[in-house]
XYZ file of C-alpha atoms in Angstrom:
311
model
C -17.223 18.355 16.398
C -18.021 17.142 19.882
C -16.066 19.054 22.482
C -14.532 15.901 23.855
C -13.213 15.160 20.419
C -11.463 18.500 20.235
C -10.363 21.096 22.758
C -10.724 19.061 25.956
C -9.598 15.827 24.329
C -5.878 15.201 24.831
C -5.351 12.148 22.633
C -5.639 8.397 22.301
C -4.052 5.264 23.703
C -2.998 2.739 21.064
C -3.307 -0.562 22.899
C -1.695 -2.541 20.082
C -0.156 -5.729 21.474
C 0.245 -4.449 25.059
C -1.661 -7.450 26.419
C 1.151 -9.690 25.105
C 4.485 -8.384 26.432
C 6.498 -11.348 25.144
C 5.038 -10.937 21.658
C 5.946 -7.239 21.747
C 9.643 -8.078 22.156
C 9.583 -10.529 19.260
C 7.597 -8.153 17.064
C 10.038 -5.319 17.732
C 12.981 -7.300 16.334
C 11.036 -8.745 13.397
C 9.401 -5.453 12.409
C 12.672 -3.524 12.715
C 14.322 -5.947 10.274
C 11.321 -5.802 7.938
C 11.283 -1.999 8.057
C 14.983 -1.751 7.178
C 14.468 -4.195 4.294
C 11.510 -2.095 3.117
C 13.650 1.051 3.110
C 16.497 -0.718 1.306
C 14.365 -2.472 -1.316
C 12.116 0.428 -2.271
C 14.923 3.000 -2.218
C 16.925 0.722 -4.535
C 14.030 0.526 -7.016
C 13.694 4.325 -7.090
C 17.459 4.864 -7.428
C 17.891 2.272 -10.198
C 14.963 3.722 -12.144
C 16.691 7.103 -12.050
C 20.247 5.937 -12.738
C 19.752 3.406 -15.545
C 18.471 4.820 -18.882
C 17.049 1.393 -19.807
C 14.683 1.594 -16.828
C 13.310 5.022 -17.717
C 10.130 3.564 -19.190
C 6.438 3.868 -18.196
C 6.544 0.546 -16.327
C 9.408 1.653 -14.087
C 7.999 5.153 -13.741
C 4.885 3.670 -12.154
C 6.972 1.175 -10.175
C 9.003 4.076 -8.759
C 5.741 5.740 -7.727
C 4.658 2.508 -6.043
C 7.995 2.194 -4.232
C 7.846 5.795 -2.999
C 4.250 5.234 -1.909
C 5.219 2.076 0.004
C 8.078 3.928 1.711
C 5.703 6.653 2.880
C 2.968 4.203 3.860
C 5.247 2.080 6.030
C 6.893 5.130 7.573
C 3.490 6.570 8.529
C 2.879 3.703 10.983
C 5.895 1.483 11.681
C 8.348 3.882 13.434
C 5.675 4.820 15.962
C 4.766 1.150 16.430
C 8.422 0.323 17.139
C 8.544 3.056 19.803
C 5.358 1.742 21.408
C 6.642 -1.845 21.363
C 9.720 -0.822 23.384
C 8.129 1.626 25.829
C 5.310 1.861 28.319
C 3.840 5.018 26.771
C 1.328 4.014 24.067
C -0.214 7.447 23.579
C -0.750 9.454 20.407
C -2.028 13.017 20.292
C -5.384 13.858 18.739
C -3.658 15.755 15.931
C -1.191 12.919 15.443
C -4.029 10.425 15.110
C -5.843 12.614 12.574
C -2.639 13.017 10.553
C -1.844 9.315 10.688
C -5.320 8.317 9.518
C -5.282 10.913 6.727
C -1.843 9.907 5.434
C -2.203 6.132 5.729
C -5.716 6.113 4.232
C -4.622 8.476 1.460
C -1.630 6.319 0.555
C -3.700 3.142 0.673
C -6.363 4.669 -1.590
C -3.671 5.920 -3.966
C -2.186 2.440 -4.207
C -5.614 1.007 -5.130
C -5.787 3.340 -8.119
C -2.102 3.112 -9.037
C -2.244 -0.686 -9.276
C -5.097 -0.310 -11.768
C -3.021 2.145 -13.812
C -0.088 -0.282 -13.772
C -2.359 -3.060 -15.062
C -3.376 -0.817 -17.973
C 0.305 -0.202 -18.708
C 0.931 -3.969 -18.914
C -2.130 -4.341 -21.161
C -0.765 -1.698 -23.551
C 2.706 -3.305 -23.538
C 1.490 -6.849 -24.253
C -1.641 -6.277 -26.350
C -0.642 -3.095 -28.222
C 3.172 -3.348 -28.477
C 3.444 -1.394 -31.760
C 1.480 1.518 -30.309
C 2.844 1.280 -26.759
C 5.060 4.370 -26.874
C 2.215 6.401 -28.376
C -0.387 5.177 -25.865
C 1.852 5.461 -22.802
C 3.184 8.925 -23.594
C 5.219 10.490 -20.752
C 2.602 13.213 -20.307
C -0.180 10.646 -19.986
C 1.889 8.636 -17.506
C 2.478 11.747 -15.389
C -1.222 12.637 -15.597
C -2.368 9.149 -14.526
C 0.122 9.058 -11.639
C -0.932 12.543 -10.477
C -4.616 11.597 -10.732
C -3.968 8.500 -8.601
C -2.418 10.614 -5.822
C -5.109 13.309 -6.034
C -8.058 10.902 -5.957
C -6.469 8.825 -3.197
C -6.047 11.783 -0.866
C -9.425 13.269 -1.817
C -11.012 10.011 -0.645
C -8.902 10.126 2.520
C -9.944 13.719 3.269
C -13.610 12.771 3.134
C -13.305 9.766 5.449
C -10.932 11.432 7.890
C -13.430 14.261 8.407
C -16.403 11.891 8.690
C -14.588 9.628 11.144
C -13.555 12.393 13.540
C -16.982 14.047 13.470
C -18.366 10.997 15.274
C -18.821 11.696 19.042
C -16.536 9.547 21.189
C -17.826 10.691 24.607
C -14.356 10.599 26.139
C -13.417 7.116 24.932
C -9.788 7.120 23.911
C -8.449 3.548 24.002
C -7.968 2.291 20.428
C -7.550 -1.484 20.334
C -5.115 -1.322 17.442
C -1.500 -0.326 16.775
C -2.318 2.701 14.602
C -5.258 4.987 13.849
C -7.475 3.186 11.350
C -11.158 3.675 10.526
C -12.723 0.388 11.824
C -11.183 0.533 15.338
C -11.845 4.282 15.595
C -15.523 3.755 14.810
C -15.603 1.154 17.594
C -15.007 4.016 20.066
C -18.146 5.881 18.993
C -20.938 6.325 21.521
C -23.553 6.746 18.755
C -24.800 4.563 15.932
C -22.170 4.479 13.162
C -24.243 2.693 10.524
C -24.163 5.768 8.267
C -20.370 6.028 8.532
C -19.953 2.335 7.809
C -22.267 2.614 4.799
C -20.320 5.597 3.439
C -17.063 3.725 3.985
C -18.480 0.692 2.196
C -19.595 2.801 -0.796
C -16.183 4.478 -0.965
C -14.389 1.137 -0.898
C -16.672 -0.140 -3.658
C -15.714 2.907 -5.762
C -12.040 2.178 -5.091
C -12.659 -1.349 -6.376
C -13.244 0.143 -9.845
C -9.517 -0.366 -10.539
C -10.175 -4.072 -9.924
C -12.464 -4.032 -12.964
C -9.667 -2.403 -14.972
C -7.181 -4.973 -13.675
C -9.538 -7.857 -14.508
C -10.147 -6.545 -18.028
C -6.441 -5.888 -18.614
C -5.337 -9.333 -17.495
C -8.131 -11.027 -19.414
C -6.845 -9.384 -22.585
C -3.233 -10.108 -21.653
C -3.908 -13.832 -21.189
C -5.594 -13.989 -24.590
C -2.682 -12.174 -26.228
C -0.010 -14.279 -24.525
C -1.691 -17.553 -25.473
C -1.473 -16.463 -29.109
C 2.313 -16.117 -28.833
C 3.896 -19.197 -30.419
C 7.289 -18.789 -28.753
C 7.528 -20.430 -25.323
C 10.219 -17.941 -24.258
C 7.973 -15.055 -25.333
C 5.117 -16.429 -23.243
C 7.384 -16.804 -20.209
C 8.664 -13.230 -20.551
C 5.142 -11.790 -20.846
C 3.789 -13.845 -17.953
C 6.898 -12.983 -15.903
C 6.440 -9.202 -15.996
C 2.660 -9.424 -15.599
C 2.824 -12.161 -12.954
C 4.830 -9.903 -10.616
C 2.208 -7.180 -10.792
C -0.658 -9.649 -10.355
C 1.000 -11.057 -7.208
C 1.294 -7.562 -5.710
C -2.356 -6.829 -6.601
C -3.508 -10.059 -4.923
C -1.581 -9.327 -1.709
C -2.766 -5.736 -1.436
C -6.415 -6.158 -2.374
C -6.812 -9.409 -0.465
C -5.840 -7.867 2.871
C -7.632 -4.568 2.180
C -10.916 -6.299 1.349
C -10.668 -8.364 4.536
C -10.336 -5.247 6.712
C -12.763 -2.838 5.052
C -15.492 -4.952 3.464
C -16.427 -7.300 6.286
C -19.383 -6.358 8.576
C -18.346 -4.573 11.763
C -19.969 -7.233 13.940
C -17.619 -9.807 12.363
C -14.517 -7.677 12.957
C -11.978 -9.661 14.965
C -9.599 -7.409 16.870
C -6.654 -9.823 16.866
C -7.097 -10.886 13.257
C -7.504 -7.248 12.250
C -4.207 -6.315 13.893
C -2.228 -9.092 12.212
C -3.819 -8.499 8.810
C -3.008 -4.781 9.202
C 0.578 -5.722 10.049
C 0.688 -7.680 6.830
C -0.321 -4.826 4.537
C 1.502 -2.059 6.429
C 4.903 -3.760 6.593
C 5.042 -7.178 4.888
C 3.510 -6.179 1.535
C 5.665 -3.021 1.105
C 8.729 -5.106 2.022
C 8.114 -7.922 -0.464
C 7.000 -5.716 -3.389
C 10.566 -4.838 -4.522
C 11.629 -8.485 -4.293
C 8.582 -9.655 -6.250
C 9.392 -7.202 -9.032
C 13.148 -7.807 -9.118
C 13.861 -11.483 -8.390
C 12.820 -12.638 -11.885
C 13.374 -9.319 -13.652
C 16.563 -9.356 -15.706
C 16.330 -5.625 -16.472
C 16.465 -4.672 -12.788
C 19.101 -7.248 -11.799
C 21.212 -6.183 -14.794
C 20.892 -2.516 -13.843
C 21.860 -3.355 -10.264
C 24.991 -5.170 -11.428
C 25.978 -2.258 -13.683
C 25.555 0.286 -10.895
C 27.525 -1.848 -8.430
C 30.296 -2.529 -10.966
C 30.471 1.172 -11.866
C 30.777 2.057 -8.180
C 33.473 -0.606 -7.694
C 35.486 0.554 -10.758
C 35.348 4.191 -9.608
C 37.236 3.175 -6.484
């Protein structure tokens, strides 16, 4: 590692939205509300999945993993952003930046894989209902969830190391609100074509779950269209539609950030798109899964009524 990246390098400045002081004040209020809603919504999903026996199924096991992941992902960036929005100090230590990139990239990579696993679960539930409990055995569910976390952070380890091996020659002003690969590579004082190519290949590999999702939903649509009952079709499309919406939000923003050429990278657009998938998507995920889900709303009513009766 270049010396100025390590021992004599004190840290980075996250410029964020510092060129727009009025926007910073508005963003602080909005993001604080969104962050609290994210904590409330995802914590509720995890708690309900634990408390209600009817929700202790593979679908809600994976949903609990997704909720925990979203909690960690948002917490890895938003609290620091809120501090920076309210203060003049926009600095982050070198170690803090490394840790933030490793954690946020690891969680993002894990979510890519986990969403593919969740699509397979919906495929098994809709297309193989008689064999569902055999296919989605608890041990297999635990193995697939563990593999998602392992592969996600293995990918993050590789790119974190490669990113911070690039010489920065003393440049330390990151035109972003958290440490992310594209803006960090912009600081490099050498050609980063190799890094960008490796990042592109890695992202392509992480798009493999998209193939699984596409296959799963292709089979699901065929199976649902064969259902003669209109209510049965609505129920199947309801549970699968929630997951497909989450997939579209997550992959749409991720592809925009990581698959566009670096010379087309817009700093302002990049910041707002990053805001979307670091805070908005984790906030809306619980609502997408619960608003039309009678199992979750029913479990919530039972827990609230039980708490009220105990008083």
